[in-house]
XYZ file of C-alpha atoms in Angstrom:
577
model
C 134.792 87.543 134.966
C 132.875 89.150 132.081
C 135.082 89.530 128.485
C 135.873 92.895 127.503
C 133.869 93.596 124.608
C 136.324 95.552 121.982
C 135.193 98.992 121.180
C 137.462 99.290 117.800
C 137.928 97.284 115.059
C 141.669 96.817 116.048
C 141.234 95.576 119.569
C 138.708 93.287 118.154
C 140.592 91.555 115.107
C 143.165 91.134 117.844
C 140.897 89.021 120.349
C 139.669 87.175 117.280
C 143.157 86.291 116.265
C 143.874 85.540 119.923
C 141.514 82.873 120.392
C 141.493 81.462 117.165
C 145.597 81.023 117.689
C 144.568 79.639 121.394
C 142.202 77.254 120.078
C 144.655 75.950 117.060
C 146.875 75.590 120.249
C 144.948 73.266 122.311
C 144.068 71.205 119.088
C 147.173 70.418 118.062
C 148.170 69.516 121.372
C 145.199 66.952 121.955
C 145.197 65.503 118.415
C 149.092 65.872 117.940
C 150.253 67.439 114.538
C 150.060 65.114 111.097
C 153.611 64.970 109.423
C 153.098 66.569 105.860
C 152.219 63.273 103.814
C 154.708 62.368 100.698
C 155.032 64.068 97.554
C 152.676 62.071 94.690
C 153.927 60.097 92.442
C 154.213 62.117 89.050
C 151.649 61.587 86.513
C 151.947 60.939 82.396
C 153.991 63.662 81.391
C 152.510 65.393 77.611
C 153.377 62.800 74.775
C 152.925 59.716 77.420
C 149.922 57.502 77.125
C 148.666 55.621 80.294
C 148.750 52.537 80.433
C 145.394 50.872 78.918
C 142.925 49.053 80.666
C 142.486 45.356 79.960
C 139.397 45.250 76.799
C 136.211 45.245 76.964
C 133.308 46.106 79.472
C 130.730 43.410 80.781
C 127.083 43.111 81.603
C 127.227 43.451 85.725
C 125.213 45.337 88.594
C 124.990 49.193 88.309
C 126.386 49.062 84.954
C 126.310 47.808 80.827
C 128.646 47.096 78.366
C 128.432 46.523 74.880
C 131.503 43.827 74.656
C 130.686 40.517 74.816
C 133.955 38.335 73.311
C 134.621 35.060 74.546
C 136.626 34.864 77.795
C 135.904 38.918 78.724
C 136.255 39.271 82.631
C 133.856 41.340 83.541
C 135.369 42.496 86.887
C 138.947 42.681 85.354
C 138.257 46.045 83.445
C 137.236 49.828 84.481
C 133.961 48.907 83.342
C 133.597 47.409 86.920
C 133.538 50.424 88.713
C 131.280 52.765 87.210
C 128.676 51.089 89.759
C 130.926 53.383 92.232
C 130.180 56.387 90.452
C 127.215 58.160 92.030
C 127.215 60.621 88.676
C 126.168 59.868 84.721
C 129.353 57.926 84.180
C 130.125 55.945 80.381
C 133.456 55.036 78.740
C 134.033 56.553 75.757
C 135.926 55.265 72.664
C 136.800 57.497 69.844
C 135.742 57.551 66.445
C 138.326 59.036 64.474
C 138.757 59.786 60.670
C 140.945 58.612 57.716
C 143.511 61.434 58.810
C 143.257 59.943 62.219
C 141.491 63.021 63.864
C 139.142 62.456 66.941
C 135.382 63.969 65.520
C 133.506 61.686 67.993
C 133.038 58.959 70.545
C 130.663 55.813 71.001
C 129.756 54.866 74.440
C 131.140 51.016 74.842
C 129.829 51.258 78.732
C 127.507 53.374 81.469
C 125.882 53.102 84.559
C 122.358 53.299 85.429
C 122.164 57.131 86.704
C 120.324 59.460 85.306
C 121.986 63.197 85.699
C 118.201 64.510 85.427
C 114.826 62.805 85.956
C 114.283 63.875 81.929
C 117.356 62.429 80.672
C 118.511 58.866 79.933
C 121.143 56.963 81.794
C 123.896 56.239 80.168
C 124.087 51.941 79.826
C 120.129 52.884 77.358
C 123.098 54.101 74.883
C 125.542 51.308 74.493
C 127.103 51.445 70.722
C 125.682 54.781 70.159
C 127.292 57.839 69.331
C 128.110 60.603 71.705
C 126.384 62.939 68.866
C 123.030 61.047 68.629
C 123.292 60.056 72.415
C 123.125 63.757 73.410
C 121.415 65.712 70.787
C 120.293 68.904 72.288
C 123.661 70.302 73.047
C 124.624 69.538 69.101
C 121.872 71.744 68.595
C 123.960 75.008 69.278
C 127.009 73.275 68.431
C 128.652 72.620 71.601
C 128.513 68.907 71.205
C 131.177 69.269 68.646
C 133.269 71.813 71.202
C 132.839 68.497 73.795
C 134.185 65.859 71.479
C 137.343 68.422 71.021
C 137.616 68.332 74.523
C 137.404 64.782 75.234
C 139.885 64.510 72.247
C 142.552 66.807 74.305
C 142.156 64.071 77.691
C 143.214 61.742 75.226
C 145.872 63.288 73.125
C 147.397 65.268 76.386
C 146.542 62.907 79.462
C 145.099 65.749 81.137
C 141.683 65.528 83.268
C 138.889 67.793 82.431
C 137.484 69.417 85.509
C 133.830 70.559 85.375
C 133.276 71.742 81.470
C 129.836 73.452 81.647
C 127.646 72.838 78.616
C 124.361 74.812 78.784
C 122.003 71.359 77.289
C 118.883 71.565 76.560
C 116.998 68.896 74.458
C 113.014 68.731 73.258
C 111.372 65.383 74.857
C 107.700 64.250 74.530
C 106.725 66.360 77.227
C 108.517 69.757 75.915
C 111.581 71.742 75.941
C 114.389 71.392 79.061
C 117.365 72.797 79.782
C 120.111 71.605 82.667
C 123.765 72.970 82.913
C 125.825 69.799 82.949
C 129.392 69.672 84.442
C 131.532 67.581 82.878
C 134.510 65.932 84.019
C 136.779 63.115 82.205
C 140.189 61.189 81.894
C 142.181 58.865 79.950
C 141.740 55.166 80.198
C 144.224 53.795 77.682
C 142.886 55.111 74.133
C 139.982 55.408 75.622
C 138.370 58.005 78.037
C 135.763 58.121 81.333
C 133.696 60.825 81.041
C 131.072 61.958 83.709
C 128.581 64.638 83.903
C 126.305 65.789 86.730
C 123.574 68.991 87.470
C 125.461 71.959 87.889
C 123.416 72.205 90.937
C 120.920 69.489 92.396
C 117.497 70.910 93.298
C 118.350 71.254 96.829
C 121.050 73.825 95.855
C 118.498 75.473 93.709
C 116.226 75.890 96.412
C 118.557 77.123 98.438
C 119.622 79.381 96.202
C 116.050 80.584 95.748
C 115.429 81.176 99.440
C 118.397 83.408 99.410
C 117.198 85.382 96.892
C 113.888 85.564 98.608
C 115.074 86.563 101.998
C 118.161 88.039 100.587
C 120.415 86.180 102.913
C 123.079 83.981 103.243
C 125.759 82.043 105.369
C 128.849 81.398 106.259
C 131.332 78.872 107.884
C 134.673 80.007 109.679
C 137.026 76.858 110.585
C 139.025 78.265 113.338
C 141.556 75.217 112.949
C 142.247 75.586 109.689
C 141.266 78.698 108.500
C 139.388 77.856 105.503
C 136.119 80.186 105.519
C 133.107 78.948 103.351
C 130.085 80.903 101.924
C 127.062 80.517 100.497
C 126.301 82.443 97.112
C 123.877 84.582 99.032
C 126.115 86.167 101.537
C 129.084 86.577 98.491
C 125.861 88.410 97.233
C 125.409 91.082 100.042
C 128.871 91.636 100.461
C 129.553 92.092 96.432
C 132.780 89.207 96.835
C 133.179 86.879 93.698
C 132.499 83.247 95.131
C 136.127 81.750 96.432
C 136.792 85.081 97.909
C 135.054 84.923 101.212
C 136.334 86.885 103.871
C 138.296 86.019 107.122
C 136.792 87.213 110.264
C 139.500 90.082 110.361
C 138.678 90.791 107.018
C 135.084 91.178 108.100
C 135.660 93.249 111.247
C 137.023 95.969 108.922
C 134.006 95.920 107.248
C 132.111 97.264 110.055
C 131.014 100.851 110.977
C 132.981 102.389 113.609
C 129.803 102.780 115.625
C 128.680 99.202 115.226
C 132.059 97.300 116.365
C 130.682 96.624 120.157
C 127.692 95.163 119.235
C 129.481 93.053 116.361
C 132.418 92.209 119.358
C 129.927 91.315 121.487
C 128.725 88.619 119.512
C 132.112 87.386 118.619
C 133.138 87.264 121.898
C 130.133 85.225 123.415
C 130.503 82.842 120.088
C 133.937 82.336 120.642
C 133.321 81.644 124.364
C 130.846 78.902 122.843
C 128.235 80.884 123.847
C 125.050 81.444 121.526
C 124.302 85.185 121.676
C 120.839 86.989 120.629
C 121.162 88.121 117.257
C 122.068 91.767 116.476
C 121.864 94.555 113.769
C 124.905 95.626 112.524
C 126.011 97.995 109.551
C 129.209 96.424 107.467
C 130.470 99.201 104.648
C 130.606 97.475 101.075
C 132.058 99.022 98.361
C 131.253 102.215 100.212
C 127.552 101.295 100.662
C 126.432 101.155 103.996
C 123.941 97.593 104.275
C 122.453 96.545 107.460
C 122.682 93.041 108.496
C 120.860 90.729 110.920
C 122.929 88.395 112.241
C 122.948 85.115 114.144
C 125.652 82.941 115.168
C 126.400 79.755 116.025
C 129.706 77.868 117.590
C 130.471 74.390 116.492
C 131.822 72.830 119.671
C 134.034 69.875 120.001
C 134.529 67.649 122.986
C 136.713 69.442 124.698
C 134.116 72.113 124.814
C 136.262 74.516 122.784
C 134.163 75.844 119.872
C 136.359 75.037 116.635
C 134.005 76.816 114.127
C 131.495 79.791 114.082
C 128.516 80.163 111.498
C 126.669 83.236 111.038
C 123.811 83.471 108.913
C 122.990 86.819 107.619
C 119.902 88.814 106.428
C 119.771 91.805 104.555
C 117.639 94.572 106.219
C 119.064 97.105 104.001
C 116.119 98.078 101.888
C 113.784 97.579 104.920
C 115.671 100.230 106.732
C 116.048 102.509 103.558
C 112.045 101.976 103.532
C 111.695 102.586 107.812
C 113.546 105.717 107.085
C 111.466 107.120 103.729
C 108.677 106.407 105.688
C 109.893 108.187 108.509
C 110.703 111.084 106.440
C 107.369 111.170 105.159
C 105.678 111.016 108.303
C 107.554 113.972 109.152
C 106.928 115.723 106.267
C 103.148 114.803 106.346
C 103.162 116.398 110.087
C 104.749 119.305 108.929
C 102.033 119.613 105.857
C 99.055 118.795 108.640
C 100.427 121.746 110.566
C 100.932 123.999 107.908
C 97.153 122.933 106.612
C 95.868 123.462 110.613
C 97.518 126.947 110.591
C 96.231 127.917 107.362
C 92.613 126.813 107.943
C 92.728 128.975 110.880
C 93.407 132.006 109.429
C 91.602 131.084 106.220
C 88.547 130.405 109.334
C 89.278 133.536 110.641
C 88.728 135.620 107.505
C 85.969 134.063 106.388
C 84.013 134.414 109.458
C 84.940 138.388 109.041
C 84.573 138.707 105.482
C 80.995 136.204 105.520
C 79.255 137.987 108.637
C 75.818 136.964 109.151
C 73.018 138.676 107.281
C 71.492 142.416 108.897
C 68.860 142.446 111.034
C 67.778 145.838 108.876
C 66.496 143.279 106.314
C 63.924 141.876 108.520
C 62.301 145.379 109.338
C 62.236 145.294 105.352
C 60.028 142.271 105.069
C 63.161 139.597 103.993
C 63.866 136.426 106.548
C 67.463 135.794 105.199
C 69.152 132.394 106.234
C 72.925 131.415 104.885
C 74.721 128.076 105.539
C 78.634 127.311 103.901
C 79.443 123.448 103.811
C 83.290 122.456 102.829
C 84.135 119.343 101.313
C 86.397 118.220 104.062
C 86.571 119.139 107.871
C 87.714 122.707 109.040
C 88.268 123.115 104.963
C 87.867 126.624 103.396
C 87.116 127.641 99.834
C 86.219 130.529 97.172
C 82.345 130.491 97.967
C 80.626 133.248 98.921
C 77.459 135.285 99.242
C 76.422 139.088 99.287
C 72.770 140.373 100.857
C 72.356 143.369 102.511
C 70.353 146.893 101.836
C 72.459 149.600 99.818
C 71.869 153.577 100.251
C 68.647 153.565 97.221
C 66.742 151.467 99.137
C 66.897 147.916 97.367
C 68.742 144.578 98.633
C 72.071 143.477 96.886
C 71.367 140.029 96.679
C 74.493 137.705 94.979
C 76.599 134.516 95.403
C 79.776 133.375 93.748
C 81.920 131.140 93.943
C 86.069 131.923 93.010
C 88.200 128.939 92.051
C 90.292 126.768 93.901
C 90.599 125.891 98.202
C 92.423 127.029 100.759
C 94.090 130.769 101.442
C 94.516 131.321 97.876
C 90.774 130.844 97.088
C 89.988 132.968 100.253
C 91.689 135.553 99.015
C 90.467 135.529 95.656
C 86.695 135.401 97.239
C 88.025 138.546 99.168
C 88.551 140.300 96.312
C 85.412 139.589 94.564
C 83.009 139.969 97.411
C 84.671 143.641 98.043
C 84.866 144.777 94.763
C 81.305 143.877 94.391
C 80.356 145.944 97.537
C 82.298 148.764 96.220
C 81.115 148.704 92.492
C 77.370 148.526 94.132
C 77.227 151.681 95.280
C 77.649 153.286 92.350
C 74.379 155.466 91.562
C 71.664 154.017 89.036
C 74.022 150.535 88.329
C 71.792 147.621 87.598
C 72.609 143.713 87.890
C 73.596 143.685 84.520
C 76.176 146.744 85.080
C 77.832 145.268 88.118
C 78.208 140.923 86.932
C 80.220 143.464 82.967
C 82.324 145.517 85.459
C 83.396 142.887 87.786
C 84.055 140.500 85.077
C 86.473 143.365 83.595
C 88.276 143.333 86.991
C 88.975 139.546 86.336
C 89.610 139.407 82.747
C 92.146 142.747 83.486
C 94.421 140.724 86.705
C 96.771 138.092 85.161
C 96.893 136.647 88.270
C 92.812 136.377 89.202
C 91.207 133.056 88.658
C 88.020 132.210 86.706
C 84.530 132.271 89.052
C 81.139 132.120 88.922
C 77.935 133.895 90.025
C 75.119 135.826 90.128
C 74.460 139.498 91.161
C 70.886 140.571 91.210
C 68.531 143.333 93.372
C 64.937 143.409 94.992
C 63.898 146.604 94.528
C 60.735 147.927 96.726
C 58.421 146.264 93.972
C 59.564 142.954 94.961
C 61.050 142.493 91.857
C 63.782 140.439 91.241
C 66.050 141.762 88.467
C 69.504 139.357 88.322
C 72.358 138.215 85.888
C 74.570 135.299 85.816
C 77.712 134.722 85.184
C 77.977 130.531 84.628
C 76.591 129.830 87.846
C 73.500 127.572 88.550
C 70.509 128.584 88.238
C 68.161 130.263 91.456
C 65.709 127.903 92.680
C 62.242 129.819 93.842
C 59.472 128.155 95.845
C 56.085 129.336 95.984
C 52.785 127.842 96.614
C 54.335 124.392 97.485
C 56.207 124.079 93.970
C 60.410 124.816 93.382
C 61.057 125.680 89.785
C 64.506 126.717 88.394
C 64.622 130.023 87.281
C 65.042 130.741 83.885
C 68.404 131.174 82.716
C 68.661 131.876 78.850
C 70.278 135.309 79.730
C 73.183 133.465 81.174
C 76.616 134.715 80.545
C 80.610 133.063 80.318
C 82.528 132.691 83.419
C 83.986 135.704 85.282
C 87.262 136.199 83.951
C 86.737 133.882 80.639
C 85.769 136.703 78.275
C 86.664 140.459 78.418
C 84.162 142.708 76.923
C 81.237 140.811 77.354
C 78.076 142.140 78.383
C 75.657 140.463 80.682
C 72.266 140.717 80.467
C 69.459 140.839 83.096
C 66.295 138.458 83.665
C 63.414 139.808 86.084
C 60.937 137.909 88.468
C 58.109 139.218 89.973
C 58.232 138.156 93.762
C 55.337 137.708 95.671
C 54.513 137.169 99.507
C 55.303 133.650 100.482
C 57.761 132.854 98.099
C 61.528 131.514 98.841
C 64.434 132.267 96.449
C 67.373 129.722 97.068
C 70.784 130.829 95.831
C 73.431 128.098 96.486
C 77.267 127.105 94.383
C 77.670 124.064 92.431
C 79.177 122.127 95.144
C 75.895 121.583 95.920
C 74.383 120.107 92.849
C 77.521 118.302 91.667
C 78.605 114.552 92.659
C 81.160 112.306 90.879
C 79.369 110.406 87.816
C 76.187 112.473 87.781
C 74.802 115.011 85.840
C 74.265 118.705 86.973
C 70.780 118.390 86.308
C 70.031 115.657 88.297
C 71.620 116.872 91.205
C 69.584 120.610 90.770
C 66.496 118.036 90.112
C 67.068 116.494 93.682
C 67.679 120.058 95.502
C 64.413 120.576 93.980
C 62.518 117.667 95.489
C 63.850 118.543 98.708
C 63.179 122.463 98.357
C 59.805 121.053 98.156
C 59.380 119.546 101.279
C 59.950 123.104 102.775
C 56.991 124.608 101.946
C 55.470 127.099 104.678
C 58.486 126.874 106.315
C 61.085 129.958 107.381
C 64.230 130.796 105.763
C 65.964 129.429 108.619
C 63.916 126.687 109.067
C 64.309 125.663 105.244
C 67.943 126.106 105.466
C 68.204 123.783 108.205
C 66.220 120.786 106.379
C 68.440 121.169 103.487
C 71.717 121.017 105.680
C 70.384 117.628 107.054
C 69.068 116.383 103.649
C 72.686 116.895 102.290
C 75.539 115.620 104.509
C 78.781 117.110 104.359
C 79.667 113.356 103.110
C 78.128 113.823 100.243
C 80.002 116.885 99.479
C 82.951 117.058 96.516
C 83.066 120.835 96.815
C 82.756 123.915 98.937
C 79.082 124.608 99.070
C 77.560 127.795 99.837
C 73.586 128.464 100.540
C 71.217 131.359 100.694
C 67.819 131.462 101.453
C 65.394 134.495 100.910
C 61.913 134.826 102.434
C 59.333 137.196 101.578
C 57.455 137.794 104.523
């Protein structure tokens, strides 16, 4: 028959209390139950001196002494046991003043072990003083805080349990540092001190991989009760070290949602089973941290499992992490969407706002071609391009290119392009006329942007009569040479300066030739100059000669990928036929 697996924290400190009293049950009654052993003896009581230790201290194994008097038993004094000591052990006698005051001690005896590999053992120090024996600690004065100490064993008959001193001495090799734990007693007028590694290098290490891995483990003795944990897991669950918690303490710990999969697992380890490990959420100091856990029973020969470990890893900041990054993800769908939605409509009204160029303009003698690149895929931008044949009889021929990507830019080329088509119709305007007025229409909107372009006419002459507005220069092809046109007459920015008036540069066209208009996008890369991209549209302008508008416009697209691209780019290609 399956357990029940508790579904509260409740039900389940009351199965854990269950077994643990059932197994307590069946141990006593195998092992029968230990009367409670006398009371001790009492000890020196404050004023009493203990009874001293026959003199001296011999040369034996595990140990030296610095007494040598006639007829000195060597195995008759404490001296003999400090080869039992696994610790820095010496016996200490005190060096006191004329007022009879303890200031230090000289070591009469010590064993052979070394506390660290960079420290002495004690029995190299024999007749020394404590001060010259251990000089790094007198260095910040705590040597002389010791000797007090070791005076109060003698003068009280008290122990000292672990007194930490922070040493750190300068050897051959350089500076170290240990934290020594101290412990000592009264022998007589004299005193046994011993000090040892606060901890050993395997604790260190241990210590270290908890950090690392930020985990740590514990020990419940279901017998006795006693509950042990490492410093890492008195880490996660912010407890001061001594204060580890029961398992009923640690069931109240746990999120209300969480308590069947952490019952599960204390059921099957209580059954002396070894169950998968799980995630569960514990609540500490009302922050919610997410353990992995895996447990272990310790089972005796009865088969009863008399202790449980659990060893426990933090997952807390790699679920805070699982769920930024899930937020993000979200959030970066919700931006692709939003970006998918607006390049459609942003598509949308640039196909209507950039229709392809008249046919009327062929009957006139033009073969017009127009290409628009964007930096990225499905992207849309400010550039844009005007050619078509207004009521006098000449060709409107401009480009531009309004500031910025996206629906925003789109609109802003909206508003250019239109007001350009509007402002064009006015009677007897000339390039010149149109590039000051729409430049006014900028400078006058706080919220327009800056731009660029050009705005120029071919009247029936074939004349070319065009200003500029801080774009890049026109690039004309004729008789198998490109040449930039000439662009001293060039003006500010739209929008930079109000009141400015542009002036107006005029080519001559003849049959044959090919007048490329195009945006900076094109002629602009990342580390280059302008000119050397324009010189390198140039080149390739070049290798169009005798070819169509369309034809030209084509080579170019395939000389320049959209790779290459680090803006919107915008082309237009004019033919005289």
């Amino acid at each position: 028959m399956k357990p029940v697996i508790p579904q509260d924290p409740e039900t389940l400190k009351q199965v854990v209390a269950s077994e643990v009293a059932a197994l307590r049950t069946a141990a006593r009654r195998d092992a029968g139950v230990r009367p409670d052993p006398a009371p001790a003896a009492p000890g020196p009581q404050d004023g009493e001196t203990a009874r001293g230790c026959p003199c001296g201290a011999a040369g034996g194994p595990g140990h030296a002494c610095g007494d040598q008097e006639d007829g000195h038993d060597p195995w008759a004094c404490v001296c003999a046991t400090l080869p039992a000591i696994p610790v820095s052990a010496a016996l200490l006698v005190p060096v006191r003043d004329e007022e009879g005051r303890t200031g230090d001690f000289t070591v009469r005896a010590g064993n052979h072990v070394r506390s660290a590999q960079w420290l002495d053992a004690p029995d190299r120090h024999i007749g020394r003083r404590l001060l010259e024996f251990q000089p790094g600690a007198a260095a910040g004065g705590l040597i002389e805080a010791l000797a007090e100490v070791l005076a109060e064993v003698l003068t009280t008959g008290r122990a000292l349990h672990a007194h930490a001193v922070d040493y750190t001495e300068q050897r051959g090799d350089g500076l170290h540092r240990a934290r020594l734990l101290y412990d000592a007693a009264s022998c007589g007028d004299q005193v046994m001190a011993t000090w040892r590694p606060a901890r050993n290098r395997t604790e260190m290490l241990s210590l270290d991989a908890q950090y690392i891995a930020s985990m740590g483990w514990g020990t419940w003795d279901l017998l006795s009760g006693d509950t042990t944990w490492s410093e890492g897991l008195h880490a996660i669950f912010r407890t001061e070290e001594g204060r580890a918690l029961s398992l009923v303490e640690l069931c109240d710990t746990v999120l209300l949602d969480d308590v069947p999969r952490f019952g599960k697992m204390l059921t099957a380890l209580l059954e002396g089973e070894e169950p998968a490990g799980a995630e569960v959420r514990f609540s500490v100091l009302g922050e919610i941290r997410t353990l992995h856990l895996v447990g272990h029973p310790v089972i005796a020969r009865d088969g009863l499992p008399w202790a449980l470990h659990l060893i426990a890893r933090d997952l807390t900041a790699q679920v805070h992490s699982r769920q930024r990054l899930a937020a993000t993800r979200r959030q970066r769908e919700e931006l692709r969407e939003e970006a998918a939605a607006e390049r459609l409509v942003a598509t949308a009204l640039r196909e209507a706002l950039l229709p392809t160029h008249s046919a009327e303009l062929a009957e006139l003698g033009l073969s017009v071609a127009a290409a628009y690149l964007p930096a990225e895929s499905d992207a849309v931008g400010g550039d844009w391009y005007k050619c078509r044949r207004l009521p006098d009889g000449r060709i409107l021929l401009a480009i531009g290119d309004a500031c910025g990507h996206g629906l925003g830019a789109v609109a802003r080329m909206a508003q250019q392009r239109h007001a350009l088509a509007g402002l064009a119709h006015a009677p007897g305007t000339h390039a010149g006329q149109l590039t000051t007025w729409l430049n006014e229409l900028l400078c006058g909107d706080d919220a327009a942007e800056t731009a660029t372009g050009i705005i120029g006419h071919i009247d029936g002459e074939r004349n070319f009569r065009w200003a500029c507005a801080g774009h890049p220069p026109p690039l004309l092809l004729r008789d198998g040479r490109a040449s930039e046109l000439d662009t001293s007459h060039r003006g500010p920015l739209f929008g930079l300066l109000p009141g400015h008036e542009f002036a107006t540069a005029t080519l001559p066209l003849r049959r044959g030739d090919l007048l490329l208009l195009y945006t900076d996008g094109m002629v602009e890369r990342r580390g280059e100059d302008i000119g050397q991209g324009i010189e390198t549209l140039r080149r390739v302008l070049v290798s169009c000669a005798g070819l169509g508008a369309q034809e030209t416009m084509d080579r170019l697209m395939a000389a320049f990928t959209p790779e290459q691209n680090e803006d919107d780019t915008c082309l237009l290609a004019v033919r005289l036929d």
